[in-house]
Coordinates of C-alpha atoms in Angstrom, one line a residue:
Chain A
M1 CA 0.0 0.0 0.0
G2 CA 2.9 2.3 0.7
S3 CA 3.6 2.4 -3.0
L4 CA 0.2 3.6 -4.1
P5 CA -0.2 7.3 -4.4
P6 CA -2.4 8.9 -1.7
S7 CA -5.7 10.1 -3.2
A8 CA -5.1 13.6 -2.2
A9 CA -1.6 13.6 -3.6
A10 CA -2.6 15.4 -6.7
L11 CA -3.6 18.3 -4.6
R12 CA -0.3 18.6 -3.0
P13 CA 0.7 22.2 -3.4
R14 CA 4.3 22.6 -4.5
G15 CA 5.2 25.5 -2.2
G16 CA 7.5 25.4 0.7
A17 CA 4.8 26.5 3.1
A18 CA 2.7 23.5 2.3
R19 CA 5.6 21.2 2.8
W20 CA 6.2 22.7 6.2
R21 CA 2.5 22.3 7.0
R22 CA 2.6 18.6 6.1
A23 CA 5.8 18.1 8.1
A24 CA 4.1 19.8 11.2
L25 CA 1.1 17.6 10.8
A26 CA 3.3 14.5 10.5
G27 CA 5.1 15.7 13.7
A28 CA 1.9 16.0 15.6
L29 CA 0.7 12.6 14.4
L30 CA 4.1 11.2 15.5
V31 CA 3.5 12.4 19.0
L32 CA 0.0 11.0 19.0
A33 CA 1.3 7.6 17.6
T34 CA 3.9 7.5 20.4
L35 CA 1.2 8.1 23.0
W36 CA -0.9 5.5 21.3
L37 CA 1.9 2.9 21.8
L38 CA 2.5 3.8 25.4
P39 CA 0.2 1.0 26.9
A40 CA 2.2 -1.6 25.0
V41 CA 5.5 0.1 25.9
W42 CA 4.4 0.2 29.5
M43 CA 3.7 -3.5 29.4
A44 CA 7.2 -4.3 28.0
V45 CA 8.9 -1.8 30.4
T46 CA 7.2 -3.3 33.4
S47 CA 8.2 -6.8 32.4
L48 CA 11.9 -5.8 32.6
K49 CA 11.8 -4.1 36.0
P50 CA 12.8 -5.8 39.3
T51 CA 9.6 -6.2 41.4
E52 CA 10.4 -3.5 43.9
N53 CA 10.7 -0.9 41.1
I54 CA 7.4 -1.8 39.4
V55 CA 5.0 0.2 41.5
R56 CA 7.3 3.1 42.2
M57 CA 5.8 6.6 41.7
P58 CA 6.2 8.6 39.5
P59 CA 6.1 5.9 36.8
E60 CA 9.5 5.1 35.5
W61 CA 9.6 4.6 31.7
I62 CA 13.2 3.4 31.5
P63 CA 13.5 0.0 33.0
W64 CA 16.9 0.4 34.7
P65 CA 18.2 -1.7 36.3
A66 CA 16.7 -4.3 34.0
T67 CA 16.1 -7.9 34.7
L68 CA 14.9 -11.0 32.9
A69 CA 13.8 -12.6 36.1
H70 CA 10.1 -12.4 35.4
Y71 CA 10.6 -14.1 32.0
G72 CA 12.5 -16.9 33.7
E73 CA 9.8 -17.3 36.2
V74 CA 6.8 -17.4 33.8
L75 CA 8.7 -19.6 31.3
F76 CA 10.1 -22.2 33.6
S77 CA 8.5 -22.0 37.0
S78 CA 5.8 -24.6 37.4
S79 CA 4.8 -23.3 40.9
R80 CA 1.9 -21.1 40.0
T81 CA -0.2 -22.3 37.0
A82 CA 0.4 -23.4 33.5
R83 CA 3.9 -22.5 32.4
I84 CA 3.9 -19.8 29.8
G85 CA 6.8 -21.7 28.1
R86 CA 4.6 -24.7 27.5
A87 CA 1.6 -22.5 26.6
F88 CA 3.8 -20.7 24.0
L89 CA 4.7 -24.1 22.5
N90 CA 1.0 -25.1 22.5
S91 CA 0.1 -21.8 20.7
V92 CA 2.8 -22.4 18.1
V93 CA 1.6 -25.9 17.4
V94 CA -2.1 -24.8 17.2
S95 CA -1.4 -21.7 15.1
V96 CA 0.9 -23.4 12.6
G97 CA -1.5 -26.4 12.4
T98 CA -4.4 -24.0 11.7
V99 CA -2.4 -22.2 9.0
V100 CA -1.6 -25.5 7.3
V101 CA -5.2 -26.8 7.4
V102 CA -6.6 -23.4 6.3
L103 CA -4.2 -23.0 3.4
V104 CA -4.7 -26.5 2.1
T105 CA -8.5 -26.6 2.4
S106 CA -9.1 -23.0 1.2
A107 CA -6.8 -23.2 -1.8
M108 CA -8.3 -26.5 -2.9
A109 CA -11.8 -25.3 -2.5
A110 CA -11.2 -21.9 -4.0
Y111 CA -9.7 -23.3 -7.2
P112 CA -12.8 -25.0 -8.7
L113 CA -15.0 -22.1 -7.4
A114 CA -12.8 -19.7 -9.4
R115 CA -11.8 -21.7 -12.5
M116 CA -14.3 -24.5 -13.2
R117 CA -17.9 -24.6 -14.2
F118 CA -20.2 -27.0 -12.4
L119 CA -23.7 -27.3 -11.1
G120 CA -24.0 -25.9 -7.6
R121 CA -20.9 -23.7 -7.8
D122 CA -22.6 -20.4 -7.1
L123 CA -24.7 -22.0 -4.3
V124 CA -21.6 -23.3 -2.5
F125 CA -19.9 -19.9 -2.8
V126 CA -22.9 -18.0 -1.5
V127 CA -23.3 -20.3 1.5
L128 CA -19.6 -20.0 2.3
V129 CA -19.7 -16.2 2.2
G130 CA -23.0 -16.1 4.1
S131 CA -21.4 -18.2 6.8
L132 CA -19.0 -15.3 7.5
M133 CA -22.0 -13.8 9.3
I134 CA -22.4 -16.6 11.8
P135 CA -21.2 -15.3 15.2
N136 CA -18.7 -17.7 16.7
A137 CA -20.5 -17.4 20.0
V138 CA -23.6 -19.0 18.5
V139 CA -21.9 -22.4 17.8
L140 CA -19.9 -22.5 21.1
V141 CA -22.1 -25.0 22.9
P142 CA -22.8 -27.4 20.1
Q143 CA -19.1 -27.2 19.0
Y144 CA -18.2 -28.2 22.5
V145 CA -20.7 -31.1 22.4
L146 CA -19.2 -32.3 19.0
T147 CA -15.6 -31.9 20.2
Q148 CA -16.3 -33.9 23.3
R149 CA -18.1 -36.6 21.3
L150 CA -14.9 -36.9 19.1
G151 CA -12.8 -37.2 22.2
W152 CA -10.9 -34.0 21.2
L153 CA -11.2 -31.9 24.3
S154 CA -7.8 -30.7 25.5
T155 CA -6.1 -31.8 22.4
Y156 CA -4.4 -30.0 19.6
Q157 CA -6.8 -31.2 16.9
G158 CA -9.7 -30.0 19.1
L159 CA -8.3 -26.5 18.8
I160 CA -6.9 -26.6 15.2
V161 CA -10.0 -28.0 13.4
P162 CA -12.7 -25.7 14.8
E163 CA -10.2 -22.8 14.4
A164 CA -9.6 -23.7 10.8
A165 CA -13.3 -24.1 10.1
V166 CA -13.8 -20.5 11.2
T167 CA -11.1 -19.1 8.8
F168 CA -11.8 -21.5 5.9
A169 CA -14.7 -19.6 4.4
F170 CA -12.8 -16.3 4.5
G171 CA -9.8 -18.1 3.0
V172 CA -11.9 -19.4 0.1
F173 CA -13.2 -15.9 -0.5
L174 CA -9.8 -14.3 -0.5
L175 CA -8.1 -16.9 -2.7
R176 CA -11.0 -17.1 -5.2
Q177 CA -10.7 -13.4 -5.8
F178 CA -7.1 -13.8 -6.6
F179 CA -7.5 -17.0 -8.7
L180 CA -10.0 -15.2 -10.9
T181 CA -7.3 -12.8 -11.9
I182 CA -4.9 -15.5 -13.2
P183 CA -5.0 -15.5 -17.1
G184 CA -6.9 -18.5 -18.5
E185 CA -4.4 -18.9 -21.3
L186 CA -1.8 -20.3 -18.9
E187 CA -4.2 -23.1 -17.8
D188 CA -5.3 -23.8 -21.3
A189 CA -1.8 -24.2 -22.6
A190 CA -1.0 -26.6 -19.8
R191 CA -4.2 -28.6 -20.5
I192 CA -3.3 -29.0 -24.1
D193 CA 0.1 -30.2 -23.0
G194 CA -1.7 -32.9 -21.1
A195 CA -1.7 -31.6 -17.5
D196 CA -4.7 -32.6 -15.4
R197 CA -6.5 -30.2 -13.1
W198 CA -4.4 -31.2 -10.0
R199 CA -1.2 -30.5 -11.9
I200 CA -2.4 -27.2 -13.1
F201 CA -3.5 -26.3 -9.6
S202 CA -0.3 -27.3 -7.9
R203 CA 2.2 -26.4 -10.6
I204 CA 0.7 -23.2 -12.0
V205 CA -1.9 -21.7 -9.8
L206 CA -0.3 -22.1 -6.4
P207 CA 3.1 -20.8 -7.4
L208 CA 1.5 -17.7 -8.9
S209 CA -0.5 -17.2 -5.7
Q210 CA 2.3 -16.9 -3.2
P211 CA 1.6 -13.4 -2.1
V212 CA -2.1 -14.0 -1.4
L213 CA -1.3 -17.3 0.3
A214 CA 1.1 -15.5 2.5
A215 CA -1.5 -12.9 3.4
L216 CA -4.0 -15.7 4.2
A217 CA -1.3 -17.5 6.3
I218 CA -0.7 -14.4 8.4
F219 CA -4.4 -13.8 8.8
A220 CA -5.0 -17.4 9.9
F221 CA -2.0 -17.3 12.2
R222 CA -3.2 -14.1 13.9
S223 CA -6.7 -15.4 14.6
A224 CA -5.5 -18.7 15.9
W225 CA -2.8 -17.2 18.0
N226 CA -5.1 -14.7 19.6
D227 CA -8.3 -16.7 20.0
F228 CA -9.5 -16.9 23.5
L229 CA -13.0 -18.0 24.0
W230 CA -12.9 -21.4 22.3
P231 CA -9.7 -22.6 23.9
L232 CA -11.0 -21.3 27.3
I233 CA -13.8 -23.9 26.9
A234 CA -12.2 -26.7 24.9
V235 CA -9.1 -27.1 27.1
N236 CA -9.3 -28.1 30.7
K237 CA -5.8 -29.4 31.3
A238 CA -3.3 -26.8 32.3
E239 CA -0.5 -28.3 30.2
M240 CA -2.6 -27.9 27.0
F241 CA -3.6 -24.2 27.5
P242 CA -2.6 -21.9 24.6
L243 CA -1.2 -18.6 25.5
P244 CA -4.3 -16.4 25.9
V245 CA -5.9 -18.9 28.3
A246 CA -2.7 -19.4 30.3
L247 CA -2.3 -15.6 30.5
S248 CA -5.8 -15.1 31.7
F249 CA -5.1 -17.6 34.5
L250 CA -1.8 -15.9 35.3
R251 CA -3.8 -12.9 36.2
G252 CA -5.6 -14.8 39.0
A253 CA -2.4 -16.7 40.0
Y254 CA -0.5 -13.6 41.1
A255 CA -1.6 -11.0 43.6
S256 CA -2.7 -8.0 41.6
E257 CA 0.4 -5.9 42.5
S258 CA 2.9 -8.4 41.1
Y259 CA 2.6 -7.2 37.6
G260 CA 6.1 -8.2 36.6
P261 CA 5.4 -11.9 35.7
I262 CA 2.0 -11.0 34.2
M263 CA 3.5 -8.4 31.9
A264 CA 6.4 -10.7 31.0
G265 CA 3.8 -13.3 29.8
A266 CA 1.8 -10.6 27.9
T267 CA 5.0 -9.3 26.2
L268 CA 6.0 -12.8 25.2
S269 CA 2.6 -13.4 23.6
A270 CA 3.0 -10.2 21.6
L271 CA 6.4 -11.0 20.2
P272 CA 5.7 -13.5 17.3
L273 CA 3.1 -11.3 15.6
L274 CA 5.3 -8.3 16.2
L275 CA 8.1 -10.1 14.3
V276 CA 5.7 -11.1 11.5
F277 CA 4.4 -7.6 11.4
L278 CA 7.8 -6.1 11.1
V279 CA 8.8 -8.5 8.3
A280 CA 5.5 -8.6 6.4
N281 CA 3.8 -5.3 7.2
R282 CA 2.4 -4.9 3.8
R283 CA 0.9 -8.4 3.6
I284 CA -1.0 -7.9 6.8
V285 CA -2.3 -4.6 5.7
E286 CA -3.3 -6.1 2.4
G287 CA -5.1 -9.0 4.1
V288 CA -7.0 -6.6 6.3
R289 CA -7.9 -4.4 3.4
V290 CA -9.4 -7.3 1.4
S291 CA -11.2 -8.7 4.5
G292 CA -12.7 -5.4 5.1
L293 CA -13.7 -4.1 1.7
K294 CA -14.7 -7.3 0.0
G295 CA -16.0 -9.2 3.0
Chain B
M1 CA -11.9 -40.5 -13.0
G2 CA -15.1 -41.4 -15.0
R3 CA -15.8 -39.9 -18.4
T4 CA -19.3 -38.6 -17.6
A5 CA -18.4 -35.0 -18.6
V6 CA -21.4 -32.7 -18.2
E7 CA -19.3 -29.6 -18.4
A8 CA -19.6 -27.7 -21.6
P9 CA -16.1 -27.4 -23.2
R10 CA -14.8 -24.0 -22.9
P11 CA -14.1 -22.1 -26.2
L12 CA -10.4 -21.9 -25.6
H13 CA -9.9 -25.6 -25.2
G14 CA -8.8 -26.1 -28.7
P15 CA -10.0 -28.2 -31.6
G16 CA -10.3 -31.6 -29.9
S17 CA -13.9 -31.6 -29.0
P18 CA -15.3 -34.7 -27.2
D19 CA -17.6 -35.4 -30.0
A20 CA -14.8 -35.6 -32.5
A21 CA -12.9 -37.9 -30.2
S22 CA -15.7 -40.4 -29.8
K23 CA -16.3 -40.7 -33.5
G24 CA -13.1 -42.6 -34.2
A25 CA -10.7 -39.8 -34.6
P26 CA -7.0 -40.7 -34.5
A27 CA -5.7 -42.0 -31.2
R28 CA -3.6 -39.0 -30.4
A29 CA -6.6 -36.7 -30.7
R30 CA -8.6 -39.0 -28.5
R31 CA -6.0 -39.0 -25.8
R32 CA -5.9 -35.2 -25.9
A33 CA -9.7 -35.1 -25.7
R34 CA -9.6 -37.2 -22.6
H35 CA -7.5 -34.6 -21.0
L36 CA -9.8 -31.9 -22.1
R37 CA -13.0 -33.2 -20.7
E38 CA -13.1 -34.0 -17.1
S39 CA -15.3 -35.8 -14.6
A40 CA -18.1 -33.9 -13.1
L41 CA -16.6 -35.2 -9.9
T42 CA -13.4 -33.2 -10.2
P43 CA -14.6 -29.9 -8.7
W44 CA -16.1 -31.8 -5.8
L45 CA -12.9 -33.7 -5.1
F46 CA -11.2 -30.3 -4.8
L47 CA -13.9 -29.0 -2.6
A48 CA -14.3 -32.1 -0.4
P49 CA -11.8 -31.5 2.4
G50 CA -12.9 -27.9 2.9
L51 CA -16.6 -28.8 2.8
L52 CA -16.1 -31.6 5.2
L53 CA -14.5 -29.1 7.6
F54 CA -17.2 -26.5 7.0
V55 CA -20.2 -28.8 7.2
G56 CA -18.8 -30.6 10.3
F57 CA -17.7 -27.6 12.3
R58 CA -19.9 -24.7 11.1
V59 CA -23.2 -25.9 9.6
Y60 CA -23.9 -28.9 11.8
P61 CA -23.1 -27.1 15.1
L62 CA -25.4 -24.3 14.1
L63 CA -28.3 -26.6 13.6
E64 CA -27.4 -28.8 16.5
G65 CA -27.5 -25.6 18.6
L66 CA -31.0 -24.8 17.5
Y67 CA -32.1 -28.4 18.4
L68 CA -30.3 -28.2 21.8
S69 CA -32.2 -24.9 22.6
F70 CA -35.4 -26.9 22.7
T71 CA -34.0 -29.5 25.1
N72 CA -33.0 -29.7 28.7
A73 CA -29.4 -30.8 27.7
R74 CA -26.7 -30.4 30.4
L75 CA -23.0 -30.9 30.5
G76 CA -22.5 -34.6 31.2
R77 CA -26.1 -35.6 30.8
A78 CA -26.3 -38.4 28.3
Q79 CA -30.1 -38.4 27.8
Y80 CA -32.0 -35.3 27.4
A81 CA -35.7 -34.5 26.7
F82 CA -37.4 -32.1 24.3
V83 CA -38.9 -29.3 26.4
G84 CA -40.4 -27.1 23.7
L85 CA -40.0 -23.4 24.2
A86 CA -39.2 -23.7 27.9
N87 CA -35.7 -22.4 27.5
Y88 CA -36.9 -19.4 25.6
E89 CA -39.6 -18.7 28.2
R90 CA -37.1 -18.9 31.0
L91 CA -35.0 -16.2 29.2
L92 CA -38.0 -13.9 29.4
E93 CA -37.8 -14.2 33.2
D94 CA -34.0 -14.3 33.5
S95 CA -33.2 -10.9 34.8
R96 CA -29.4 -11.4 34.5
F97 CA -29.9 -12.2 30.9
H98 CA -31.8 -8.9 30.5
V99 CA -29.1 -7.0 32.3
S100 CA -26.5 -8.7 30.0
L101 CA -28.5 -7.7 26.9
W102 CA -28.9 -4.2 28.1
N103 CA -25.1 -3.9 28.9
T104 CA -24.2 -5.4 25.5
G105 CA -26.6 -2.9 23.8
F106 CA -25.1 0.0 25.8
Y107 CA -21.6 -1.1 24.9
T108 CA -22.5 -1.4 21.3
V109 CA -24.1 2.0 21.0
A110 CA -21.6 3.9 23.2
S111 CA -18.6 2.5 21.4
T112 CA -19.9 3.1 17.9
L113 CA -19.2 6.8 17.6
P114 CA -15.6 6.6 18.7
I115 CA -14.9 3.5 16.7
L116 CA -16.3 5.2 13.6
A117 CA -14.8 8.6 14.1
I118 CA -11.3 8.1 15.5
P119 CA -9.9 5.8 12.8
L120 CA -11.7 8.0 10.2
G121 CA -10.0 11.2 11.5
L122 CA -6.6 9.5 11.5
A123 CA -7.1 8.0 8.0
V124 CA -8.0 11.4 6.6
L125 CA -5.0 13.0 8.1
L126 CA -2.7 10.2 7.0
D127 CA -4.0 10.2 3.5
R128 CA -2.5 13.6 2.8
G129 CA 0.8 12.3 1.5
L130 CA 2.5 12.9 4.8
P131 CA 6.1 11.9 5.4
L132 CA 6.4 8.8 7.7
R133 CA 3.0 7.6 6.5
T134 CA 3.8 3.9 6.7
L135 CA 5.4 4.2 10.1
L136 CA 2.5 6.1 11.5
R137 CA 0.0 3.7 10.1
S138 CA 2.0 0.8 11.6
A139 CA 2.0 2.4 15.0
F140 CA -1.7 2.7 15.1
F141 CA -2.2 -0.7 13.6
F142 CA 0.1 -2.5 16.1
P143 CA -2.4 -3.0 19.0
F144 CA -4.6 -5.0 16.6
T145 CA -2.0 -7.7 16.4
L146 CA -2.3 -8.3 20.1
S147 CA -4.7 -10.9 21.6
V148 CA -7.6 -9.6 23.6
V149 CA -6.1 -11.1 26.7
T150 CA -2.8 -9.2 26.2
V151 CA -4.7 -6.0 25.6
G152 CA -6.8 -6.6 28.6
L153 CA -3.9 -7.3 30.9
A154 CA -1.9 -4.2 29.7
W155 CA -4.9 -2.0 30.4
L156 CA -5.7 -3.6 33.7
W157 CA -2.2 -2.6 34.8
L158 CA -2.4 0.9 33.2
L159 CA -5.8 1.5 34.9
D160 CA -4.7 0.1 38.3
P161 CA -6.4 2.6 40.8
V162 CA -3.5 2.8 43.2
V163 CA -0.2 2.1 41.3
G164 CA -1.3 2.5 37.7
P165 CA 0.3 5.3 35.6
F166 CA -3.1 6.4 34.2
N167 CA -4.4 7.6 37.6
Y168 CA -1.0 9.0 38.4
Y169 CA -0.9 11.4 35.4
L170 CA -4.6 12.3 35.9
K171 CA -3.9 13.2 39.5
A172 CA -0.8 15.2 38.4
A173 CA -3.0 17.1 35.9
G174 CA -5.5 17.9 38.7
V175 CA -8.3 15.6 37.3
P176 CA -10.2 13.7 40.1
V177 CA -9.4 10.0 39.9
R178 CA -11.3 6.9 40.8
S179 CA -11.2 3.2 40.5
W180 CA -12.3 3.2 36.9
L181 CA -12.9 -0.5 36.6
A182 CA -14.5 -1.0 40.0
D183 CA -17.0 1.9 39.6
P184 CA -20.3 0.9 37.9
A185 CA -20.5 4.4 36.4
T186 CA -17.2 4.1 34.6
A187 CA -16.3 0.4 34.2
M188 CA -18.0 0.0 30.8
W189 CA -16.4 3.2 29.6
A190 CA -13.0 1.8 30.5
I191 CA -13.8 -1.3 28.5
I192 CA -14.8 0.8 25.6
L193 CA -11.6 2.9 25.8
T194 CA -9.6 -0.4 25.8
T195 CA -11.5 -1.7 22.8
V196 CA -11.0 1.6 20.8
W197 CA -7.3 1.3 21.4
W198 CA -7.3 -2.3 20.3
L199 CA -9.4 -1.9 17.1
T200 CA -8.6 1.5 15.8
G201 CA -5.7 0.3 13.6
Y202 CA -7.9 -2.3 11.9
Y203 CA -10.5 0.3 10.9
L204 CA -7.9 2.8 10.0
V205 CA -6.5 0.5 7.4
I206 CA -10.0 -0.2 6.0
Y207 CA -10.7 3.6 5.8
L208 CA -7.3 4.2 4.1
A209 CA -8.2 1.7 1.5
G210 CA -11.5 3.4 0.9
L211 CA -9.9 6.8 0.6
Q212 CA -7.5 5.4 -2.0
D213 CA -10.5 4.6 -4.2
I214 CA -11.8 8.2 -4.3
P215 CA -10.7 9.7 -7.6
P216 CA -8.3 12.6 -7.0
E217 CA -9.9 14.6 -9.8
L218 CA -12.9 15.2 -7.5
Y219 CA -10.7 16.9 -5.0
E220 CA -8.9 18.9 -7.7
A221 CA -12.2 20.1 -9.1
A222 CA -13.4 21.1 -5.6
A223 CA -10.1 22.9 -5.0
I224 CA -10.5 24.8 -8.2
D225 CA -14.0 25.8 -7.1
G226 CA -12.4 27.2 -3.9
A227 CA -13.6 24.5 -1.5
G228 CA -11.5 24.3 1.6
G229 CA -10.3 21.2 3.4
V230 CA -13.3 21.0 5.7
R231 CA -15.7 21.6 2.9
R232 CA -14.0 18.9 0.8
F233 CA -14.3 16.4 3.7
W234 CA -18.1 16.9 4.1
A235 CA -18.9 17.3 0.4
I236 CA -16.6 14.6 -1.1
T237 CA -14.9 12.3 1.4
L238 CA -17.8 11.5 3.6
P239 CA -20.4 10.8 0.9
L240 CA -18.0 8.7 -1.2
L241 CA -16.9 6.8 1.9
R242 CA -20.4 5.9 2.7
P243 CA -20.2 2.2 1.8
V244 CA -17.0 1.9 3.8
L245 CA -18.5 3.7 6.8
L246 CA -21.5 1.4 6.7
F247 CA -19.2 -1.6 6.5
V248 CA -17.3 -0.5 9.5
L249 CA -20.5 0.3 11.4
V250 CA -22.1 -3.0 10.8
T251 CA -18.9 -5.0 11.3
H252 CA -18.5 -3.2 14.6
V253 CA -22.0 -3.8 15.7
I254 CA -21.9 -7.5 14.9
G255 CA -18.6 -7.8 16.8
S256 CA -19.9 -5.8 19.7
F257 CA -22.8 -8.1 20.3
Q258 CA -20.2 -10.8 21.0
V259 CA -17.9 -8.8 23.2
F260 CA -16.4 -11.1 25.8
G261 CA -12.6 -11.1 26.2
Q262 CA -12.0 -7.5 27.3
V263 CA -14.8 -7.8 29.8
F264 CA -13.6 -11.1 31.1
I265 CA -10.1 -9.9 31.8
L266 CA -10.9 -6.3 32.9
T267 CA -13.9 -6.7 35.1
V268 CA -15.2 -10.3 34.9
G269 CA -18.6 -8.7 34.4
G270 CA -18.4 -6.6 37.6
P271 CA -18.8 -4.6 39.6
G272 CA -22.0 -6.5 40.4
D273 CA -23.4 -7.2 37.0
A274 CA -22.5 -3.7 35.6
T275 CA -20.5 -5.0 32.7
R276 CA -21.9 -8.5 32.3
T277 CA -22.5 -9.2 28.6
V278 CA -24.5 -11.7 26.7
V279 CA -21.6 -14.0 25.7
Q280 CA -20.3 -13.9 29.2
H281 CA -23.7 -14.9 30.5
L282 CA -23.9 -17.6 27.9
Y283 CA -20.4 -18.9 28.8
E284 CA -21.2 -19.0 32.5
T285 CA -24.6 -20.6 32.0
A286 CA -23.1 -23.4 29.9
F287 CA -19.6 -23.9 31.3
R288 CA -19.3 -22.3 34.7
S289 CA -22.3 -22.4 37.0
F290 CA -25.3 -24.3 35.6
F291 CA -23.8 -26.3 32.8
H292 CA -27.2 -25.8 31.2
F293 CA -26.6 -26.3 27.5
G294 CA -30.2 -26.0 26.5
S295 CA -30.6 -22.6 28.0
A296 CA -27.3 -21.4 26.7
S297 CA -28.2 -22.5 23.2
A298 CA -31.4 -20.5 23.4
M299 CA -29.4 -17.4 24.3
A300 CA -27.1 -18.2 21.4
W301 CA -30.0 -18.2 19.0
V302 CA -31.5 -15.0 20.4
L303 CA -28.1 -13.5 19.8
F304 CA -27.9 -15.0 16.3
V305 CA -31.2 -13.5 15.3
I306 CA -30.2 -10.1 16.5
V307 CA -26.9 -10.3 14.6
L308 CA -28.6 -11.7 11.6
G309 CA -31.0 -8.7 11.7
F310 CA -28.0 -6.4 11.5
S311 CA -26.4 -8.4 8.7
L312 CA -29.5 -8.2 6.6
L313 CA -29.6 -4.5 7.4
Q314 CA -26.1 -4.2 6.0
F315 CA -27.1 -5.8 2.7
R316 CA -30.0 -3.5 2.4
L317 CA -28.0 -0.5 3.1
L318 CA -25.1 -1.5 0.9
R319 CA -27.3 -2.5 -2.0
G320 CA -26.8 -0.1 -5.0
H321 CA -23.3 0.7 -3.9
T322 CA -21.6 -1.9 -6.0
E323 CA -18.7 0.4 -7.0
Y324 CA -16.8 -0.9 -4.0

């Protein structure tokens, strides 16, 4: 998105005064953006302070002396509740698993919906898009009943499969939009050369779709990594908690003034997406953009 | 794969039409034709894994939930009986459910204006070709990458009545402070503030995309006619952004009816029931206190009907705005 011209760019007066005005506006917004980030900064700063410095007044924004003791405690201590270290691992397994299931099922389903003609195609598509309106809270109880019947409570598949089912319809929608833009001549040439549909899909369509697949992967990762309500219900063994659930219990496990370990856990949970975000900022924004405008 | 092709050959498929192949054309052409037609099953084989997932974990639970709402199902109860509308009737008398509905409605209405206006204001400012645009957008977007639990914990600490920095700076500025989350008059507002912080970046990006689609010529023409910035905003930006505004509005309303995580972390529905929401009430009915699946399913369907109403409203309002 950064490369697109802003819509008001054509208006941009060429004079020096206007340039100064824009710089001043950017400066003001920079101050606002800094203030905006303070809650997250405060979280990270707190996690690095020794306990006795955390509640000191006035608030100290430079964590000096700094310590990693709170991280050591939440990652490795088993004394309080589910270890954040184990929860982190659980979240990685569940989120990566969800990404894989979503990518495979959505890409396979979006391909015929975009590139083949068959009876029922439009109906399938309409039902999938319509399902985006189903509030997750509505299927909570029956989904629990089903997961229990399958023996999947407190298992990875019990988190991955329902999570993937939520994102699947959006994935189909996103990928179909992209597959529609691939020129038909490429496929026709391959078919005349004897390639079947699966070969065309896996050798031509998928390689061409890497950017949109990456956007979908990040989207699926974000929603799986951050989901709270479903794992809160579907997991009742502490060693199987994903991060958000383990963190919510961390809150109760510590007295309210020992914010150090709680903020260390919260900061840890923010790191993977922060990394993804720094590396693939544009992909994320693109995914959100499409989810918003076309959803 | 069978050869029961029902799909009409597409014009670009070349000369080897299936008819020609079956009428004793040379072997090579026949082989090519076999590649060109395909089984009616092929698209469904591609769709199968996803549809299995979708039907199993979306469609079936939705219907099962409707069925459960007419039963006396409980957690751990193997046999349950059909009880007609009893669960729905009980909701009419469940005063905590009414409070939850009221709180959810209040949250939805009170959070709508800030969630519509703040990201829009930021988007309009950022859309002016400012230096550091990407950096600024990223800063506002960042909270959206956090989980609701992380957001809740960070704000819980920030709003701590005794040792939190929020009250410290307010006091320093001479503003009377209180225990924002423990006071029934302010608890919901603190939750709204937290939510606005969390979601502003998401809506900002959506608004920015909408602004990109407004043709710059319109602004040029208005500028030539002497319209100032404010005038251009009201006369061009806002009307042309209408579909995006409606999208944000309806998305937010649908999401708001399901608000849970922020409340669960910040107040657990308290003080008293001042911030108890429908999904929290549903969660507790089914999984915390009563384990009453039938009653919780009835709540879920009441919620679904409300949300569905708003979704249909969205389609009505958006109809005729197909340019987006």
